């Protein structure tokens, strides 16, 4: 019998709760497909009852993903649970994840319920859910700050009602590794039916200890499921990072002695996709997926690595999906070579038309940039115009003039519902002038809350990747655009954000 650690990814639910990280249905589907390639055991696809948009996302993911279990969050009430079960109907394997706060603070101030009322609601909600689905997870929200005696009562009761996974959230990131590990150990020892459920950890990163706490929950507490997100995305300081926890368990198998189902070579593609979709840039020194994670700058280190890699490397870059930053394709590369490289990078395009569109963009880029790196290809395929030729706004061309001492001018040609229009404006700089030129037609009234530029492959020859975050009527969306010309990348990012703003989809972020 192998001792397996279940990886439960909540990028699309808890990750999305991060302000500004809300994603469209298509973006969530693309990420879910990458999570399936990564072979995560459970994908928490959303919070079906929180909005029609979330319901549709969970349902679409349940229809399309076949290898991972698909989960929906639900408050512990019949309406939420029924709605989640409905969205999960098409799933090969579905899970209902019920939560109800159990800490004195949350019960009194947030729920305004007595502990006895919470106990009854937890019990009855699991009973109700169990009639709809076999796989039931229960989370006592703010579990780590709850009274252990009360928690024991609630958990014993929900396991009796048929909960199959018990998750102990450190909702506010207050835990310390040793204390959190022992907290779970204690619960498991005291609750008579604790062996009837899989125990799970769910840690937030407010004190920077989400990964350490999760690992302690596994090692000391005996948990066999970790809830985590790609790049540690999540509210406030984020959640436990999937790539760090997975690589810790894999690299230190001597210590943890646990099996994982994850295909670690898909980690980098997942990290890139989530970062490009949300506009949350990965810091260069981030473990496992940061640009410098495997770079050896000092002479002594370089010398050591050249003589024997394990002098300074504890994991192989290839094992998490890094290929040497080599020139992969050029101007003369054909469609087959391009398609093969997409497959090697784990990028699945839905149709031949999508591949053709991406190939045209690749050729266009190769005409302007002699060296094309993996990073360029990943940025290119994450550009929505490749897969969404029917968007409201589409970039066509841009010209701008800037000179020291003169106010920059820009002229942008773009399509509105397929018809070409031209906008002209001046501005503080060429980017400002270009975005104002677009606004002369669109008049969105949106407020820009973030603008950032990132050099994709780290030199002045590289493409610029621009993220624009817009806010309008309480909705926040991100647009990402890439191009060797950062003014063009900015215009593309702006149009992409406008497309999302005007899309009809209801994208009210789930509130857990
Ligand atoms: O942090 C938390 O408590 C949660 C629960 C809903 C599991 O996200
Ligand atoms: Zn959480």
XYZ file of C-alpha atoms and ligand atoms in Angstrom:
521
model
C 0.000 0.000 0.000
C 1.454 3.373 -0.992
C 1.030 6.359 1.252
C -0.201 9.077 -1.097
C -0.497 12.809 -0.552
C -3.565 14.231 -2.303
C -3.004 17.575 -4.027
C -6.142 19.735 -3.947
C -5.744 22.837 -6.090
C -7.906 25.841 -5.251
C -6.400 28.420 -7.674
C -9.775 28.793 -9.365
C -11.666 29.323 -6.092
C -9.537 30.636 -3.199
C -6.906 31.959 -5.648
C -9.525 33.878 -7.561
C -10.661 35.578 -4.353
C -7.479 37.615 -4.535
C -8.542 41.188 -5.472
C -8.005 41.707 -9.192
C -7.538 38.004 -9.970
C -11.050 37.314 -11.211
C -11.030 35.168 -14.335
C -13.412 34.586 -17.196
C -14.982 31.205 -17.879
C -12.594 30.551 -20.778
C -9.568 31.508 -18.719
C -10.676 29.179 -15.944
C -11.163 26.371 -18.443
C -7.649 26.839 -19.800
C -6.195 26.773 -16.316
C -8.291 23.720 -15.395
C -6.916 21.899 -18.460
C -3.372 22.726 -17.385
C -4.147 21.512 -13.846
C -5.384 18.259 -15.364
C -2.114 17.923 -17.329
C -0.298 18.606 -14.060
C -2.341 15.681 -12.698
C -3.669 17.404 -9.596
C -6.001 15.058 -7.753
C -8.756 17.582 -6.994
C -9.572 20.882 -8.732
C -11.739 23.258 -6.714
C -13.409 24.923 -9.700
C -15.382 27.616 -7.880
C -18.235 28.416 -5.540
C -21.271 27.494 -7.653
C -23.940 29.209 -5.532
C -22.122 32.538 -5.323
C -23.187 33.741 -8.794
C -24.521 32.500 -12.122
C -21.073 33.084 -13.592
C -19.420 30.846 -11.016
C -22.106 28.186 -11.493
C -21.396 28.146 -15.248
C -17.631 27.936 -14.662
C -17.947 24.946 -12.323
C -20.305 23.243 -14.757
C -18.061 23.877 -17.791
C -15.036 22.527 -15.936
C -17.022 19.491 -14.737
C -17.999 18.825 -18.360
C -14.530 19.151 -19.786
C -12.099 17.734 -17.197
C -12.112 13.977 -16.859
C -8.971 12.948 -14.968
C -9.178 15.110 -11.826
C -11.991 15.208 -9.260
C -13.945 18.474 -9.645
C -15.041 20.203 -6.467
C -17.362 23.104 -5.674
C -17.373 25.082 -2.460
C -20.757 25.537 -0.722
C -21.916 27.183 2.481
C -23.449 24.646 4.827
C -27.036 25.216 3.711
C -29.397 23.255 1.447
C -29.603 25.887 -1.304
C -25.838 26.236 -1.752
C -25.321 22.488 -1.597
C -28.050 21.752 -4.181
C -26.669 24.387 -6.526
C -23.125 22.994 -6.219
C -24.374 19.432 -6.797
C -26.249 20.615 -9.881
C -23.124 22.270 -11.346
C -21.090 19.126 -10.642
C -23.541 16.736 -12.323
C -21.479 16.312 -15.529
C -18.288 15.453 -13.590
C -16.710 12.011 -13.856
C -15.816 12.409 -10.204
C -17.335 15.256 -8.144
C -16.869 16.552 -4.619
C -18.953 18.892 -2.455
C -16.905 21.090 -0.132
C -19.026 22.450 2.734
C -17.778 25.098 5.117
C -19.096 26.647 8.319
C -17.147 28.769 10.798
C -16.458 27.234 14.207
C -14.273 29.789 16.017
C -15.960 31.714 18.851
C -15.139 34.975 17.077
C -16.693 33.974 13.752
C -19.732 32.290 15.317
C -20.560 35.270 17.507
C -19.597 38.214 15.302
C -20.078 36.912 11.751
C -22.685 34.168 11.903
C -24.483 35.410 15.059
C -25.137 31.817 15.981
C -24.608 29.842 19.180
C -22.199 26.874 19.160
C -25.171 24.488 19.447
C -26.781 26.028 16.364
C -23.507 25.722 14.432
C -23.158 22.098 15.562
C -26.673 21.269 14.313
C -26.231 23.095 11.016
C -22.902 21.358 10.321
C -24.413 17.926 11.027
C -27.601 18.439 9.017
C -25.832 20.020 6.050
C -23.480 17.045 5.704
C -26.469 14.700 5.986
C -28.195 16.642 3.195
C -25.067 16.684 0.995
C -24.434 12.980 1.505
C -27.768 12.221 -0.143
C -26.570 14.025 -3.284
C -22.938 12.900 -3.537
C -20.578 10.342 -1.989
C -17.467 12.521 -1.814
C -18.032 15.187 0.889
C -15.412 17.498 2.355
C -16.183 19.537 5.464
C -14.179 22.617 6.533
C -14.697 24.234 9.942
C -13.762 27.744 8.822
C -11.219 29.484 11.066
C -10.668 25.949 12.400
C -7.208 26.650 13.788
C -8.560 29.433 16.060
C -11.498 27.287 17.219
C -11.893 25.730 20.645
C -10.472 22.168 20.261
C -13.259 20.615 22.425
C -15.965 22.156 20.248
C -14.083 21.244 17.075
C -13.852 17.607 18.206
C -17.651 17.546 18.750
C -18.382 19.028 15.308
C -15.888 16.896 13.388
C -16.987 13.656 15.054
C -20.606 14.467 14.154
C -19.907 15.337 10.502
C -17.835 12.185 10.002
C -20.758 10.198 11.453
C -22.996 11.885 8.886
C -20.682 10.757 6.068
C -18.024 13.459 5.519
C -15.106 11.763 3.763
C -12.501 14.548 4.040
C -11.954 16.849 7.020
C -10.091 20.038 6.211
C -8.652 22.185 9.024
C -8.226 25.723 7.657
C -5.856 28.277 9.068
C -8.134 30.877 7.517
C -6.207 33.932 8.695
C -2.643 32.582 8.459
C -2.089 32.670 12.238
C -0.511 29.228 12.717
C 3.076 28.258 13.532
C 4.300 24.983 11.944
C 4.857 22.909 15.090
C 1.663 24.162 16.759
C -0.478 23.574 13.654
C 0.953 20.066 13.168
C 0.225 19.194 16.786
C -3.240 20.761 16.606
C -4.190 18.318 13.838
C -2.448 15.402 15.542
C -4.447 16.101 18.701
C -7.759 16.270 16.861
C -7.042 12.986 15.090
C -6.098 11.302 18.369
C -9.122 12.582 20.294
C -11.871 12.014 17.718
C -12.955 8.363 17.884
C -13.964 8.063 14.203
C -11.092 10.193 12.816
C -9.746 7.256 10.779
C -12.939 7.261 8.669
C -11.896 10.469 6.882
C -8.891 11.837 5.004
C -7.426 14.821 6.886
C -6.553 17.922 4.964
C -4.610 21.153 5.533
C -5.530 24.593 4.155
C -3.127 27.371 5.133
C -3.013 31.064 4.337
C 0.272 32.905 4.078
C -0.217 36.032 6.228
C 2.943 35.324 8.220
C 4.769 33.727 5.296
C 4.393 30.233 6.755
C 1.637 28.647 4.645
C 3.948 26.053 3.057
C 5.763 25.289 6.320
C 2.462 24.976 8.188
C 1.004 22.682 5.527
C 4.079 20.450 5.612
C 3.912 20.286 9.415
C 0.232 19.352 9.148
C 1.316 16.474 6.926
C 4.388 15.338 8.862
C 3.284 15.902 12.464
C -0.480 15.891 12.051
C -0.776 13.027 9.573
C -2.824 14.995 7.018
C -2.931 13.354 3.601
C -4.392 16.201 1.547
C -2.858 19.643 0.978
C -4.965 22.524 -0.346
C -2.856 24.915 -2.372
C -2.736 27.284 -5.342
C -0.409 27.856 -8.286
C 2.122 30.598 -7.426
C 0.511 30.788 -3.963
C -2.240 32.985 -5.433
C -4.933 33.934 -2.939
C -6.518 36.586 -0.760
C -4.174 38.934 1.145
C -0.738 37.245 1.250
C -2.077 34.204 -0.584
C -2.418 30.484 -0.002
C 0.057 27.637 0.310
C 1.980 27.420 -2.968
C 1.430 24.183 -4.914
C 4.836 24.167 -6.597
C 6.707 24.624 -3.309
C 4.802 22.014 -1.346
C 4.997 19.478 -4.195
C 8.727 19.959 -4.752
C 9.432 19.818 -1.006
C 7.647 16.467 -0.708
C 9.307 15.128 -3.860
C 12.824 16.417 -3.155
C 12.714 15.317 0.514
C 11.045 11.967 -0.052
C 13.638 10.612 2.387
C 11.861 12.651 5.112
C 8.199 12.640 4.078
C 8.047 9.145 2.535
C 4.964 10.075 0.497
C 3.896 9.435 -3.071
C 2.515 12.161 -5.343
C 0.461 11.843 -8.512
C 1.758 15.173 -9.899
C 3.579 15.479 -13.238
C 6.083 18.039 -11.999
C 7.290 18.857 -15.527
C 4.005 20.726 -15.996
C 4.640 23.074 -13.053
C 6.282 25.914 -14.953
C 3.625 25.980 -17.683
C 0.951 26.165 -14.956
C 2.786 28.968 -13.170
C 3.185 30.970 -16.398
C -0.432 30.472 -17.390
C -1.769 31.634 -14.021
C 0.582 34.595 -13.921
C -0.237 35.670 -17.476
C -3.965 35.225 -16.946
C -4.201 37.127 -13.687
C -1.404 39.637 -14.244
C 0.126 38.613 -10.886
C 3.813 38.606 -11.772
C 6.042 35.903 -10.224
C 8.939 37.441 -8.306
C 12.368 36.461 -9.767
C 13.557 34.838 -6.538
C 10.367 32.807 -5.987
C 11.203 29.180 -5.170
C 10.807 26.679 -8.019
C 9.161 28.976 -10.606
C 10.982 32.329 -10.232
C 13.259 33.349 -13.116
C 16.315 33.049 -10.831
C 15.295 29.817 -9.108
C 17.904 27.823 -11.032
C 20.284 30.606 -12.077
C 23.803 30.441 -10.663
C 25.337 33.879 -10.816
C 28.419 33.659 -8.639
C 31.631 32.294 -10.162
C 32.113 29.742 -7.378
C 28.606 28.348 -7.849
C 28.910 28.256 -11.637
C 32.217 26.441 -11.383
C 30.745 23.909 -8.946
C 27.642 23.261 -11.040
C 29.713 22.734 -14.176
C 31.851 20.146 -12.354
C 28.939 18.360 -10.672
C 25.375 19.694 -10.734
C 24.464 18.490 -7.270
C 27.119 20.710 -5.656
C 24.569 23.529 -5.660
C 21.379 22.065 -7.151
C 18.922 20.092 -5.054
C 16.350 19.711 -7.859
C 16.721 19.532 -11.604
C 15.325 22.508 -13.491
C 13.986 20.128 -16.177
C 11.898 18.316 -13.551
C 9.703 21.381 -13.061
C 9.502 22.242 -16.745
C 12.435 24.599 -17.260
C 14.308 23.909 -20.446
C 17.614 25.719 -20.865
C 16.718 29.220 -22.048
C 17.598 28.282 -25.587
C 16.544 29.615 -28.951
C 13.813 27.196 -29.869
C 12.480 28.422 -33.152
C 13.177 31.063 -35.757
C 11.886 32.672 -38.882
C 12.403 29.555 -40.997
C 10.638 27.149 -38.627
C 7.591 25.489 -40.124
C 4.116 24.828 -38.760
C 4.983 21.271 -37.715
C 8.003 22.365 -35.691
C 5.851 25.036 -34.051
C 3.073 22.555 -33.268
C 5.564 20.087 -31.812
C 7.094 22.762 -29.579
C 3.609 23.669 -28.322
C 3.077 20.028 -27.385
C 6.467 19.835 -25.633
C 5.501 22.948 -23.639
C 2.242 21.275 -22.610
C 0.094 23.765 -24.516
C -3.029 22.075 -25.846
C -4.797 24.079 -28.553
C -8.404 23.184 -29.064
C -8.568 23.288 -32.855
C -6.453 23.428 -35.978
C -7.816 26.963 -36.474
C -6.332 28.010 -33.125
C -2.985 26.464 -34.127
C -3.107 28.287 -37.463
C -3.875 31.617 -35.746
C -1.037 31.070 -33.284
C 1.316 30.131 -36.137
C 0.490 33.339 -38.026
C 1.285 35.343 -34.871
C 4.494 33.359 -34.421
C 5.616 34.147 -37.983
C 4.777 37.787 -37.456
C 6.852 37.813 -34.248
C 9.749 35.935 -35.922
C 9.878 38.624 -38.603
C 10.474 41.234 -35.938
C 12.513 39.259 -33.420
C 15.328 36.966 -34.543
C 15.443 34.725 -31.476
C 12.236 33.126 -30.235
C 12.358 31.577 -26.755
C 9.905 29.266 -24.992
C 8.753 32.285 -22.989
C 7.790 34.074 -26.219
C 5.740 31.112 -27.374
C 3.940 30.854 -24.044
C 3.141 34.576 -24.110
C 1.948 34.321 -27.671
C -0.499 31.503 -26.993
C -1.839 33.222 -23.902
C -2.775 36.208 -26.088
C -6.568 35.975 -26.293
C -6.745 37.145 -29.879
C -5.257 33.758 -30.845
C -8.240 31.825 -29.555
C -10.912 34.544 -29.551
C -11.201 36.067 -32.974
C -14.739 37.277 -32.198
C -13.945 39.660 -29.320
C -15.562 43.127 -29.263
C -12.231 44.985 -29.524
C -9.187 43.862 -31.503
C -5.810 45.500 -32.049
C -4.850 46.398 -35.651
C -1.947 48.880 -35.674
C -0.400 51.767 -33.810
C 1.868 54.704 -34.580
C 3.222 57.178 -32.101
C 5.643 60.031 -31.973
C 7.647 61.132 -28.966
C 10.545 63.544 -28.764
C 12.292 65.241 -25.863
C 10.487 68.451 -24.969
C 7.352 67.623 -26.979
C 4.087 66.109 -25.886
C 3.802 62.510 -27.293
C 1.106 61.773 -29.878
C -0.428 58.385 -30.724
C -2.795 57.008 -33.330
C -4.327 53.568 -32.711
C -6.320 51.561 -35.244
C -8.501 48.851 -33.680
C -11.680 46.955 -34.430
C -15.004 47.409 -32.655
C -17.274 44.444 -33.392
C -15.239 43.746 -36.527
C -15.278 47.345 -37.858
C -12.039 49.332 -37.986
C -11.862 52.647 -36.139
C -8.992 55.076 -35.550
C -8.360 56.983 -32.319
C -5.848 59.811 -31.865
C -4.639 61.549 -28.750
C -1.712 63.095 -26.970
C -0.614 62.069 -23.501
C 2.060 62.256 -20.811
C 4.028 59.515 -22.570
C 3.499 57.274 -25.619
C 1.646 54.626 -23.571
C -0.647 57.205 -21.996
C -1.322 58.772 -25.427
C -2.138 55.345 -26.954
C -4.596 54.341 -24.244
C -6.241 57.758 -24.402
C -6.507 57.333 -28.196
C -8.442 54.089 -27.635
C -10.676 55.811 -25.075
C -11.652 58.544 -27.563
C -13.893 55.862 -29.118
C -14.630 53.451 -26.300
C -15.401 55.937 -23.499
C -15.416 53.076 -20.971
C -15.174 55.313 -17.904
C -13.012 52.598 -16.327
C -10.405 53.455 -13.739
C -6.923 51.971 -14.174
C -5.824 50.402 -10.907
C -2.645 48.708 -12.127
C -0.232 49.006 -15.042
C 2.895 46.869 -15.148
C 5.520 45.898 -17.739
C 7.689 42.810 -17.570
C 10.477 41.789 -19.997
C 9.557 38.213 -20.918
C 13.040 36.859 -21.535
C 15.006 39.390 -19.594
C 16.795 41.558 -22.189
C 15.979 44.683 -24.190
C 15.465 42.419 -27.199
C 12.762 40.514 -25.400
C 9.026 41.018 -25.696
C 7.370 43.261 -23.168
C 4.443 41.744 -21.336
C 2.032 44.359 -20.062
C -0.724 43.896 -17.496
C -3.512 46.433 -17.214
C -6.076 46.187 -14.403
C -9.293 48.138 -14.881
C -12.109 48.770 -12.448
C -15.651 49.750 -13.409
C -18.919 49.547 -11.452
C -17.320 47.368 -8.790
C -15.826 44.919 -11.280
C -12.083 44.438 -11.587
C -10.520 42.807 -14.655
C -6.994 42.178 -15.931
C -5.838 42.435 -19.514
C -2.467 41.099 -20.623
C -0.713 41.875 -23.913
C 2.737 41.100 -25.268
C 4.816 42.517 -28.104
C 8.453 43.508 -28.690
C 7.120 47.100 -28.702
C 5.857 47.874 -25.195
C 3.531 50.629 -26.442
C 1.819 48.075 -28.692
C 1.815 45.540 -25.822
C 0.117 48.198 -23.667
C -2.587 48.867 -26.273
C -3.217 45.110 -26.634
C -3.435 44.692 -22.851
C -5.847 47.623 -22.593
C -8.125 46.257 -25.334
C -8.047 42.827 -23.705
C -9.149 44.350 -20.373
C -11.933 46.286 -22.135
C -13.148 43.043 -23.732
C -13.440 41.473 -20.312
C -15.162 44.492 -18.815
C -17.844 44.563 -21.454
C -18.382 40.799 -21.491
C -21.833 39.958 -20.137
C -20.567 37.162 -17.888
C -21.395 37.632 -14.255
C -18.075 37.373 -12.492
C -18.771 38.333 -8.919
C -15.844 36.840 -7.016
C -16.776 34.030 -4.658
C -16.713 35.038 -1.023
C -15.517 32.189 1.178
O -9.577 29.856 4.287
C -10.626 29.246 4.472
O -11.096 29.045 5.590
C -11.345 28.742 3.310
C -12.438 27.778 3.561
C -13.654 28.132 2.790
C -11.961 26.388 3.306
O -10.985 29.048 2.189
Zn -8.890 29.788 2.235
